[in-house]
Amino acid sequence: MTSSLRCLCSKKHIFDTLRTPYHAAVSLQFVRWRMHRGVPRPLHKLEKKIGPKINVEDEYEKTWKREMHKKYRSQMNALRSEIVRDTLHWLGMNKVEHLMASQKTQMAEWEESHKLNDLWNAEIAKQREERMMKERRKVEAANYQKMVVGLRKREIRREMAESFLGEYSSMITPDNLDEKIREALDAQVQHSRPLDNEGKPEPIMMDMLYNQVPEDETWKADSEEREKDLSEDPDDNDASYLDSDLGEEMEGMDVDAIEAEDFNHGDEAEETNDGQDKKS
């Protein structure tokens, strides 16, 4: 009861300081029954708590042990650092000596390996030179073979061309073009020259029919080769023709008169045909 009154008094004091009416304290509701932070500490909590009793001997022993542990730890740290420093110095010196010795050995090994590499490079260069020489000889042989084949082909083509030109000597070439043009202009073309089965002209028949004899004498050679007299009828030498009466009758007839009569008869037949065409 007293505590509650004290609390109310304290609250009243607070409300007085806040200039609020006292009857308003009855209607105030604090959150979760918490006191305001401005409320003073209650009296039952103002008393000091008495701790456990301290044993002086135990406390002295604990302090002594703590101090001894600190000294031991500091001494051990110093000793450890000194050992580490000496060890590192020793390792550093040994490392330098080791590096110098290893550098010498490495230089010796490098020189030896360099000499071996030079020997190996010389051997490989010699082998490469031999291989390149063989390949070069193969290429030269192949090129020589190609050249020989090309020259042979060219010679064959030249021989073929020469033989072709020899067979066709009358062929027109740039060298004899002017001569061939001159010969063509000077030559007299006779389109009515008949040819035999062998393609050779028959000048005697032309002499008989058209009175055309070529200026050259090739027809004489052709007639001599055939060994036949084309001026005579081939049937005159036939035995059956000579034995028959028809041959004697033909020998007694005038051949020129018969040819003239046939020619006149042919003209009359042409005139009659023309007259019939006009009448129609």
PDB file of C-alpha atoms in Angstrom:
ATOM      1  CA  MET A   1       0.000   0.000   0.000  1.00  0.00           C
ATOM      2  CA  THR A   2       2.748   2.325   0.921  1.00  0.00           C
ATOM      3  CA  SER A   3       4.655   1.534  -2.260  1.00  0.00           C
ATOM      4  CA  SER A   4       1.638   2.233  -4.401  1.00  0.00           C
ATOM      5  CA  LEU A   5       1.043   5.504  -2.620  1.00  0.00           C
ATOM      6  CA  ARG A   6       4.627   6.461  -3.115  1.00  0.00           C
ATOM      7  CA  CYS A   7       4.295   5.631  -6.761  1.00  0.00           C
ATOM      8  CA  LEU A   8       1.206   7.749  -7.020  1.00  0.00           C
ATOM      9  CA  CYS A   9       2.910  10.558  -5.200  1.00  0.00           C
ATOM     10  CA  SER A  10       5.795  10.344  -7.537  1.00  0.00           C
ATOM     11  CA  LYS A  11       3.402  10.287 -10.462  1.00  0.00           C
ATOM     12  CA  LYS A  12       1.551  13.223  -9.010  1.00  0.00           C
ATOM     13  CA  HIS A  13       4.839  15.041  -8.758  1.00  0.00           C
ATOM     14  CA  ILE A  14       5.506  14.210 -12.407  1.00  0.00           C
ATOM     15  CA  PHE A  15       2.109  15.371 -13.483  1.00  0.00           C
ATOM     16  CA  ASP A  16       2.541  18.524 -11.428  1.00  0.00           C
ATOM     17  CA  THR A  17       5.718  19.199 -13.251  1.00  0.00           C
ATOM     18  CA  LEU A  18       3.924  18.521 -16.531  1.00  0.00           C
ATOM     19  CA  ARG A  19       1.087  20.855 -15.429  1.00  0.00           C
ATOM     20  CA  THR A  20      -1.586  18.213 -15.761  1.00  0.00           C
ATOM     21  CA  PRO A  21      -4.490  17.753 -13.390  1.00  0.00           C
ATOM     22  CA  TYR A  22      -4.110  15.125 -10.728  1.00  0.00           C
ATOM     23  CA  HIS A  23      -7.358  13.330 -11.634  1.00  0.00           C
ATOM     24  CA  ALA A  24      -5.835  12.548 -15.033  1.00  0.00           C
ATOM     25  CA  ALA A  25      -3.422  10.074 -13.360  1.00  0.00           C
ATOM     26  CA  VAL A  26      -6.237   7.726 -12.578  1.00  0.00           C
ATOM     27  CA  SER A  27      -7.148   7.373 -16.254  1.00  0.00           C
ATOM     28  CA  LEU A  28      -3.562   6.882 -17.492  1.00  0.00           C
ATOM     29  CA  GLN A  29      -2.690   3.392 -18.729  1.00  0.00           C
ATOM     30  CA  PHE A  30       0.957   2.578 -19.280  1.00  0.00           C
ATOM     31  CA  VAL A  31       1.992   0.116 -21.998  1.00  0.00           C
ATOM     32  CA  ARG A  32       2.613  -3.294 -20.521  1.00  0.00           C
ATOM     33  CA  TRP A  33       2.795  -1.819 -17.002  1.00  0.00           C
ATOM     34  CA  ARG A  34       6.072  -0.060 -17.690  1.00  0.00           C
ATOM     35  CA  MET A  35       7.218   2.881 -15.700  1.00  0.00           C
ATOM     36  CA  HIS A  36       8.185   6.086 -17.356  1.00  0.00           C
ATOM     37  CA  ARG A  37      11.852   6.705 -17.636  1.00  0.00           C
ATOM     38  CA  GLY A  38      11.526   9.826 -15.630  1.00  0.00           C
ATOM     39  CA  VAL A  39      10.179   7.882 -12.611  1.00  0.00           C
ATOM     40  CA  PRO A  40      12.828   7.711  -9.824  1.00  0.00           C
ATOM     41  CA  ARG A  41      14.311   4.419  -8.664  1.00  0.00           C
ATOM     42  CA  PRO A  42      12.182   2.637  -6.009  1.00  0.00           C
ATOM     43  CA  LEU A  43      13.480   2.491  -2.464  1.00  0.00           C
ATOM     44  CA  HIS A  44      13.759  -1.294  -2.265  1.00  0.00           C
ATOM     45  CA  LYS A  45      16.202  -1.148  -5.133  1.00  0.00           C
ATOM     46  CA  LEU A  46      18.383   1.555  -3.758  1.00  0.00           C
ATOM     47  CA  GLU A  47      20.201  -0.771  -1.357  1.00  0.00           C
ATOM     48  CA  LYS A  48      23.701  -2.002  -2.457  1.00  0.00           C
ATOM     49  CA  LYS A  49      24.240  -5.671  -3.101  1.00  0.00           C
ATOM     50  CA  ILE A  50      26.963  -7.296  -1.038  1.00  0.00           C
ATOM     51  CA  GLY A  51      29.336  -9.439  -3.116  1.00  0.00           C
ATOM     52  CA  PRO A  52      31.108 -12.619  -2.049  1.00  0.00           C
ATOM     53  CA  LYS A  53      33.893 -12.471   0.419  1.00  0.00           C
ATOM     54  CA  ILE A  54      37.384 -12.124  -1.065  1.00  0.00           C
ATOM     55  CA  ASN A  55      40.189 -14.433   0.122  1.00  0.00           C
ATOM     56  CA  VAL A  56      43.386 -12.407   0.183  1.00  0.00           C
ATOM     57  CA  GLU A  57      45.694 -15.376  -0.101  1.00  0.00           C
ATOM     58  CA  ASP A  58      43.898 -16.796  -3.082  1.00  0.00           C
ATOM     59  CA  GLU A  59      43.851 -13.425  -4.744  1.00  0.00           C
ATOM     60  CA  TYR A  60      47.594 -12.974  -4.180  1.00  0.00           C
ATOM     61  CA  GLU A  61      48.291 -16.380  -5.641  1.00  0.00           C
ATOM     62  CA  LYS A  62      46.206 -15.640  -8.702  1.00  0.00           C
ATOM     63  CA  THR A  63      47.964 -12.327  -9.196  1.00  0.00           C
ATOM     64  CA  TRP A  64      51.405 -13.920  -8.804  1.00  0.00           C
ATOM     65  CA  LYS A  65      50.550 -16.635 -11.325  1.00  0.00           C
ATOM     66  CA  ARG A  66      49.278 -14.021 -13.782  1.00  0.00           C
ATOM     67  CA  GLU A  67      52.451 -11.987 -13.505  1.00  0.00           C
ATOM     68  CA  MET A  68      54.695 -15.032 -13.826  1.00  0.00           C
ATOM     69  CA  HIS A  69      52.782 -16.126 -16.919  1.00  0.00           C
ATOM     70  CA  LYS A  70      53.275 -12.701 -18.494  1.00  0.00           C
ATOM     71  CA  LYS A  71      57.020 -12.809 -17.794  1.00  0.00           C
ATOM     72  CA  TYR A  72      57.310 -16.331 -19.154  1.00  0.00           C
ATOM     73  CA  ARG A  73      55.410 -15.419 -22.256  1.00  0.00           C
ATOM     74  CA  SER A  74      57.497 -12.315 -22.906  1.00  0.00           C
ATOM     75  CA  GLN A  75      60.764 -14.213 -22.369  1.00  0.00           C
ATOM     76  CA  MET A  76      59.676 -17.047 -24.617  1.00  0.00           C
ATOM     77  CA  ASN A  77      58.627 -14.592 -27.321  1.00  0.00           C
ATOM     78  CA  ALA A  78      62.004 -12.874 -27.133  1.00  0.00           C
ATOM     79  CA  LEU A  79      63.867 -16.173 -27.237  1.00  0.00           C
ATOM     80  CA  ARG A  80      61.738 -17.379 -30.141  1.00  0.00           C
ATOM     81  CA  SER A  81      62.301 -14.206 -32.107  1.00  0.00           C
ATOM     82  CA  GLU A  82      66.058 -14.421 -31.532  1.00  0.00           C
ATOM     83  CA  ILE A  83      66.130 -18.028 -32.657  1.00  0.00           C
ATOM     84  CA  VAL A  84      64.127 -17.137 -35.730  1.00  0.00           C
ATOM     85  CA  ARG A  85      66.432 -14.218 -36.526  1.00  0.00           C
ATOM     86  CA  ASP A  86      69.552 -16.367 -36.176  1.00  0.00           C
ATOM     87  CA  THR A  87      67.997 -19.126 -38.214  1.00  0.00           C
ATOM     88  CA  LEU A  88      66.996 -16.765 -40.984  1.00  0.00           C
ATOM     89  CA  HIS A  89      70.455 -15.252 -41.035  1.00  0.00           C
ATOM     90  CA  TRP A  90      72.018 -18.688 -41.251  1.00  0.00           C
ATOM     91  CA  LEU A  91      69.611 -19.721 -43.934  1.00  0.00           C
ATOM     92  CA  GLY A  92      70.267 -16.512 -45.825  1.00  0.00           C
ATOM     93  CA  MET A  93      74.011 -17.012 -45.774  1.00  0.00           C
ATOM     94  CA  ASN A  94      73.661 -20.609 -46.781  1.00  0.00           C
ATOM     95  CA  LYS A  95      71.217 -19.591 -49.442  1.00  0.00           C
ATOM     96  CA  VAL A  96      73.633 -17.075 -50.906  1.00  0.00           C
ATOM     97  CA  GLU A  97      76.432 -19.627 -50.904  1.00  0.00           C
ATOM     98  CA  HIS A  98      74.115 -22.205 -52.327  1.00  0.00           C
ATOM     99  CA  LEU A  99      72.984 -19.784 -55.018  1.00  0.00           C
ATOM    100  CA  MET A 100      76.543 -18.931 -55.945  1.00  0.00           C
ATOM    101  CA  ALA A 101      77.514 -22.592 -56.096  1.00  0.00           C
ATOM    102  CA  SER A 102      74.370 -23.483 -58.011  1.00  0.00           C
ATOM    103  CA  GLN A 103      75.011 -20.601 -60.413  1.00  0.00           C
ATOM    104  CA  LYS A 104      78.464 -21.947 -61.155  1.00  0.00           C
ATOM    105  CA  THR A 105      77.112 -25.432 -61.705  1.00  0.00           C
ATOM    106  CA  GLN A 106      74.314 -24.044 -63.847  1.00  0.00           C
ATOM    107  CA  MET A 107      76.780 -22.106 -65.985  1.00  0.00           C
ATOM    108  CA  ALA A 108      78.883 -25.226 -66.449  1.00  0.00           C
ATOM    109  CA  GLU A 109      75.806 -27.267 -67.342  1.00  0.00           C
ATOM    110  CA  TRP A 110      74.625 -24.541 -69.713  1.00  0.00           C
ATOM    111  CA  GLU A 111      77.978 -24.421 -71.500  1.00  0.00           C
ATOM    112  CA  GLU A 112      78.001 -28.184 -71.844  1.00  0.00           C
ATOM    113  CA  SER A 113      74.433 -28.253 -73.141  1.00  0.00           C
ATOM    114  CA  HIS A 114      75.275 -25.361 -75.489  1.00  0.00           C
ATOM    115  CA  LYS A 115      78.165 -27.347 -76.953  1.00  0.00           C
ATOM    116  CA  LEU A 116      75.945 -30.396 -77.378  1.00  0.00           C
ATOM    117  CA  ASN A 117      73.309 -28.218 -79.027  1.00  0.00           C
ATOM    118  CA  ASP A 118      75.883 -26.791 -81.455  1.00  0.00           C
ATOM    119  CA  LEU A 119      77.024 -30.295 -82.394  1.00  0.00           C
ATOM    120  CA  TRP A 120      73.451 -31.407 -82.877  1.00  0.00           C
ATOM    121  CA  ASN A 121      72.658 -28.318 -84.985  1.00  0.00           C
ATOM    122  CA  ALA A 122      75.695 -28.980 -87.183  1.00  0.00           C
ATOM    123  CA  GLU A 123      74.619 -32.584 -87.707  1.00  0.00           C
ATOM    124  CA  ILE A 124      71.052 -31.566 -88.493  1.00  0.00           C
ATOM    125  CA  ALA A 125      72.289 -28.879 -90.905  1.00  0.00           C
ATOM    126  CA  LYS A 126      74.410 -31.456 -92.717  1.00  0.00           C
ATOM    127  CA  GLN A 127      71.470 -33.844 -92.987  1.00  0.00           C
ATOM    128  CA  ARG A 128      69.247 -31.013 -94.196  1.00  0.00           C
ATOM    129  CA  GLU A 129      71.791 -30.016 -96.832  1.00  0.00           C
ATOM    130  CA  GLU A 130      72.003 -33.597 -98.094  1.00  0.00           C
ATOM    131  CA  ARG A 131      68.220 -33.868 -98.213  1.00  0.00           C
ATOM    132  CA  MET A 132      67.907 -30.548-100.023  1.00  0.00           C
ATOM    133  CA  MET A 133      70.571 -31.653-102.517  1.00  0.00           C
ATOM    134  CA  LYS A 134      68.644 -34.859-103.237  1.00  0.00           C
ATOM    135  CA  GLU A 135      65.402 -32.956-103.648  1.00  0.00           C
ATOM    136  CA  ARG A 136      67.127 -30.419-105.895  1.00  0.00           C
ATOM    137  CA  ARG A 137      68.524 -33.211-108.062  1.00  0.00           C
ATOM    138  CA  LYS A 138      65.085 -34.803-108.300  1.00  0.00           C
ATOM    139  CA  VAL A 139      63.568 -31.488-109.333  1.00  0.00           C
ATOM    140  CA  GLU A 140      66.313 -30.898-111.897  1.00  0.00           C
ATOM    141  CA  ALA A 141      65.837 -34.410-113.299  1.00  0.00           C
ATOM    142  CA  ALA A 142      62.074 -33.884-113.511  1.00  0.00           C
ATOM    143  CA  ASN A 143      62.544 -30.509-115.211  1.00  0.00           C
ATOM    144  CA  TYR A 144      65.055 -31.995-117.646  1.00  0.00           C
ATOM    145  CA  GLN A 145      62.647 -34.827-118.425  1.00  0.00           C
ATOM    146  CA  LYS A 146      59.846 -32.323-118.999  1.00  0.00           C
ATOM    147  CA  MET A 147      62.133 -30.295-121.255  1.00  0.00           C
ATOM    148  CA  VAL A 148      63.097 -33.390-123.256  1.00  0.00           C
ATOM    149  CA  VAL A 149      59.465 -34.419-123.613  1.00  0.00           C
ATOM    150  CA  GLY A 150      58.513 -30.882-124.652  1.00  0.00           C
ATOM    151  CA  LEU A 151      61.302 -30.734-127.240  1.00  0.00           C
ATOM    152  CA  ARG A 152      60.305 -34.146-128.549  1.00  0.00           C
ATOM    153  CA  LYS A 153      56.674 -33.089-128.840  1.00  0.00           C
ATOM    154  CA  ARG A 154      57.724 -29.895-130.575  1.00  0.00           C
ATOM    155  CA  GLU A 155      59.883 -31.859-132.989  1.00  0.00           C
ATOM    156  CA  ILE A 156      57.033 -34.280-133.680  1.00  0.00           C
ATOM    157  CA  ARG A 157      54.664 -31.387-134.336  1.00  0.00           C
ATOM    158  CA  ARG A 158      57.230 -29.766-136.616  1.00  0.00           C
ATOM    159  CA  GLU A 159      57.705 -33.019-138.541  1.00  0.00           C
ATOM    160  CA  MET A 160      53.947 -33.427-138.840  1.00  0.00           C
ATOM    161  CA  ALA A 161      53.627 -29.849-140.071  1.00  0.00           C
ATOM    162  CA  GLU A 162      56.442 -30.341-142.573  1.00  0.00           C
ATOM    163  CA  SER A 163      54.924 -33.580-143.832  1.00  0.00           C
ATOM    164  CA  PHE A 164      51.534 -31.903-144.050  1.00  0.00           C
ATOM    165  CA  LEU A 165      53.022 -28.997-145.966  1.00  0.00           C
ATOM    166  CA  GLY A 166      54.940 -31.447-148.142  1.00  0.00           C
ATOM    167  CA  GLU A 167      51.756 -33.305-148.992  1.00  0.00           C
ATOM    168  CA  TYR A 168      49.892 -30.083-149.598  1.00  0.00           C
ATOM    169  CA  SER A 169      52.571 -28.038-151.295  1.00  0.00           C
ATOM    170  CA  SER A 170      49.914 -25.966-153.016  1.00  0.00           C
ATOM    171  CA  MET A 171      48.602 -24.753-149.668  1.00  0.00           C
ATOM    172  CA  ILE A 172      48.417 -20.994-149.262  1.00  0.00           C
ATOM    173  CA  THR A 173      50.738 -19.672-146.579  1.00  0.00           C
ATOM    174  CA  PRO A 174      51.771 -16.129-145.609  1.00  0.00           C
ATOM    175  CA  ASP A 175      55.024 -16.661-147.480  1.00  0.00           C
ATOM    176  CA  ASN A 176      53.501 -17.603-150.841  1.00  0.00           C
ATOM    177  CA  LEU A 177      50.312 -15.564-150.574  1.00  0.00           C
ATOM    178  CA  ASP A 178      51.339 -13.001-153.208  1.00  0.00           C
ATOM    179  CA  GLU A 179      52.506 -15.705-155.592  1.00  0.00           C
ATOM    180  CA  LYS A 180      49.248 -17.651-155.227  1.00  0.00           C
ATOM    181  CA  ILE A 181      47.211 -14.493-155.835  1.00  0.00           C
ATOM    182  CA  ARG A 182      49.252 -13.743-158.967  1.00  0.00           C
ATOM    183  CA  GLU A 183      48.810 -17.310-160.231  1.00  0.00           C
ATOM    184  CA  ALA A 184      45.062 -17.178-159.578  1.00  0.00           C
ATOM    185  CA  LEU A 185      44.736 -13.924-161.494  1.00  0.00           C
ATOM    186  CA  ASP A 186      46.821 -15.175-164.426  1.00  0.00           C
ATOM    187  CA  ALA A 187      45.230 -18.628-164.650  1.00  0.00           C
ATOM    188  CA  GLN A 188      42.470 -19.265-167.215  1.00  0.00           C
ATOM    189  CA  VAL A 189      39.674 -21.216-165.592  1.00  0.00           C
ATOM    190  CA  GLN A 190      37.892 -23.684-167.886  1.00  0.00           C
ATOM    191  CA  HIS A 191      34.684 -24.729-166.204  1.00  0.00           C
ATOM    192  CA  SER A 192      33.696 -27.072-169.042  1.00  0.00           C
ATOM    193  CA  ARG A 193      36.601 -29.489-168.670  1.00  0.00           C
ATOM    194  CA  PRO A 194      35.192 -32.954-168.014  1.00  0.00           C
ATOM    195  CA  LEU A 195      36.943 -35.318-165.628  1.00  0.00           C
ATOM    196  CA  ASP A 196      37.223 -39.065-165.680  1.00  0.00           C
ATOM    197  CA  ASN A 197      36.536 -41.373-162.727  1.00  0.00           C
ATOM    198  CA  GLU A 198      40.021 -40.737-161.361  1.00  0.00           C
ATOM    199  CA  GLY A 199      39.521 -36.957-161.388  1.00  0.00           C
ATOM    200  CA  LYS A 200      41.826 -36.331-164.348  1.00  0.00           C
ATOM    201  CA  PRO A 201      40.818 -34.091-167.271  1.00  0.00           C
ATOM    202  CA  GLU A 202      40.155 -35.484-170.742  1.00  0.00           C
ATOM    203  CA  PRO A 203      41.600 -32.878-173.155  1.00  0.00           C
ATOM    204  CA  ILE A 204      41.066 -34.876-176.379  1.00  0.00           C
ATOM    205  CA  MET A 205      37.329 -35.145-175.800  1.00  0.00           C
ATOM    206  CA  MET A 206      37.265 -31.429-175.147  1.00  0.00           C
ATOM    207  CA  ASP A 207      39.094 -30.914-178.431  1.00  0.00           C
ATOM    208  CA  MET A 208      36.479 -32.986-180.229  1.00  0.00           C
ATOM    209  CA  LEU A 209      33.421 -31.475-178.515  1.00  0.00           C
ATOM    210  CA  TYR A 210      34.385 -27.940-177.526  1.00  0.00           C
ATOM    211  CA  ASN A 211      37.652 -27.336-179.385  1.00  0.00           C
ATOM    212  CA  GLN A 212      39.326 -26.477-176.073  1.00  0.00           C
ATOM    213  CA  VAL A 213      42.815 -27.728-175.415  1.00  0.00           C
ATOM    214  CA  PRO A 214      44.708 -26.646-172.267  1.00  0.00           C
ATOM    215  CA  GLU A 215      47.910 -24.739-172.695  1.00  0.00           C
ATOM    216  CA  ASP A 216      49.907 -27.118-170.542  1.00  0.00           C
ATOM    217  CA  GLU A 217      50.867 -30.580-171.739  1.00  0.00           C
ATOM    218  CA  THR A 218      49.573 -32.574-168.766  1.00  0.00           C
ATOM    219  CA  TRP A 219      46.936 -34.201-170.961  1.00  0.00           C
ATOM    220  CA  LYS A 220      49.666 -35.756-173.080  1.00  0.00           C
ATOM    221  CA  ALA A 221      51.225 -37.395-170.042  1.00  0.00           C
ATOM    222  CA  ASP A 222      47.798 -38.568-168.876  1.00  0.00           C
ATOM    223  CA  SER A 223      47.058 -40.083-172.258  1.00  0.00           C
ATOM    224  CA  GLU A 224      50.442 -41.762-172.354  1.00  0.00           C
ATOM    225  CA  GLU A 225      49.906 -43.204-168.877  1.00  0.00           C
ATOM    226  CA  ARG A 226      46.560 -44.649-169.912  1.00  0.00           C
ATOM    227  CA  GLU A 227      48.129 -45.962-173.144  1.00  0.00           C
ATOM    228  CA  LYS A 228      44.869 -45.579-175.022  1.00  0.00           C
ATOM    229  CA  ASP A 229      44.001 -43.626-178.134  1.00  0.00           C
ATOM    230  CA  LEU A 230      40.911 -41.653-177.241  1.00  0.00           C
ATOM    231  CA  SER A 231      40.554 -40.288-180.827  1.00  0.00           C
ATOM    232  CA  GLU A 232      39.319 -43.658-182.060  1.00  0.00           C
ATOM    233  CA  ASP A 233      36.196 -45.509-181.050  1.00  0.00           C
ATOM    234  CA  PRO A 234      37.072 -48.212-178.515  1.00  0.00           C
ATOM    235  CA  ASP A 235      34.683 -50.542-180.303  1.00  0.00           C
ATOM    236  CA  ASP A 236      36.729 -50.380-183.505  1.00  0.00           C
ATOM    237  CA  ASN A 237      39.239 -52.815-182.126  1.00  0.00           C
ATOM    238  CA  ASP A 238      36.603 -55.263-180.943  1.00  0.00           C
ATOM    239  CA  ALA A 239      36.616 -58.551-182.935  1.00  0.00           C
ATOM    240  CA  SER A 240      32.818 -58.980-182.740  1.00  0.00           C
ATOM    241  CA  TYR A 241      32.351 -55.444-184.055  1.00  0.00           C
ATOM    242  CA  LEU A 242      34.687 -56.045-186.996  1.00  0.00           C
ATOM    243  CA  ASP A 243      33.028 -59.334-187.930  1.00  0.00           C
ATOM    244  CA  SER A 244      29.518 -57.866-187.950  1.00  0.00           C
ATOM    245  CA  ASP A 245      28.042 -56.064-190.967  1.00  0.00           C
ATOM    246  CA  LEU A 246      27.157 -53.092-188.777  1.00  0.00           C
ATOM    247  CA  GLY A 247      30.773 -52.194-188.411  1.00  0.00           C
ATOM    248  CA  GLU A 248      31.316 -52.176-192.181  1.00  0.00           C
ATOM    249  CA  GLU A 249      28.196 -50.064-192.703  1.00  0.00           C
ATOM    250  CA  MET A 250      29.343 -47.553-190.094  1.00  0.00           C
ATOM    251  CA  GLU A 251      32.771 -47.373-191.663  1.00  0.00           C
ATOM    252  CA  GLY A 252      31.245 -46.566-195.043  1.00  0.00           C
ATOM    253  CA  MET A 253      28.932 -43.825-193.689  1.00  0.00           C
ATOM    254  CA  ASP A 254      29.781 -40.177-193.548  1.00  0.00           C
ATOM    255  CA  VAL A 255      29.990 -39.318-189.893  1.00  0.00           C
ATOM    256  CA  ASP A 256      30.005 -35.546-190.424  1.00  0.00           C
ATOM    257  CA  ALA A 257      26.812 -35.659-192.489  1.00  0.00           C
ATOM    258  CA  ILE A 258      25.071 -37.737-189.848  1.00  0.00           C
ATOM    259  CA  GLU A 259      26.081 -35.315-187.099  1.00  0.00           C
ATOM    260  CA  ALA A 260      24.865 -32.305-189.133  1.00  0.00           C
ATOM    261  CA  GLU A 261      21.526 -34.030-189.833  1.00  0.00           C
ATOM    262  CA  ASP A 262      21.093 -34.806-186.123  1.00  0.00           C
ATOM    263  CA  PHE A 263      21.857 -31.185-185.299  1.00  0.00           C
ATOM    264  CA  ASN A 264      19.270 -29.856-187.785  1.00  0.00           C
ATOM    265  CA  HIS A 265      16.702 -32.346-186.564  1.00  0.00           C
ATOM    266  CA  GLY A 266      17.270 -31.140-183.041  1.00  0.00           C
ATOM    267  CA  ASP A 267      16.690 -27.511-184.115  1.00  0.00           C
ATOM    268  CA  GLU A 268      13.407 -28.431-185.871  1.00  0.00           C
ATOM    269  CA  ALA A 269      12.216 -30.248-182.778  1.00  0.00           C
ATOM    270  CA  GLU A 270      12.928 -27.194-180.654  1.00  0.00           C
ATOM    271  CA  GLU A 271      11.009 -24.909-183.094  1.00  0.00           C
ATOM    272  CA  THR A 272       7.949 -27.185-183.047  1.00  0.00           C
ATOM    273  CA  ASN A 273       7.988 -27.228-179.273  1.00  0.00           C
ATOM    274  CA  ASP A 274       8.176 -23.421-179.173  1.00  0.00           C
ATOM    275  CA  GLY A 275       5.208 -23.177-181.566  1.00  0.00           C
ATOM    276  CA  GLN A 276       3.097 -25.479-179.458  1.00  0.00           C
ATOM    277  CA  ASP A 277       3.922 -23.427-176.390  1.00  0.00           C
ATOM    278  CA  LYS A 278       2.791 -20.224-178.126  1.00  0.00           C
ATOM    279  CA  LYS A 279      -0.513 -21.793-179.265  1.00  0.00           C
ATOM    280  CA  SER A 280      -1.260 -23.031-175.838  1.00  0.00           C
TER     281      SER A 280
END
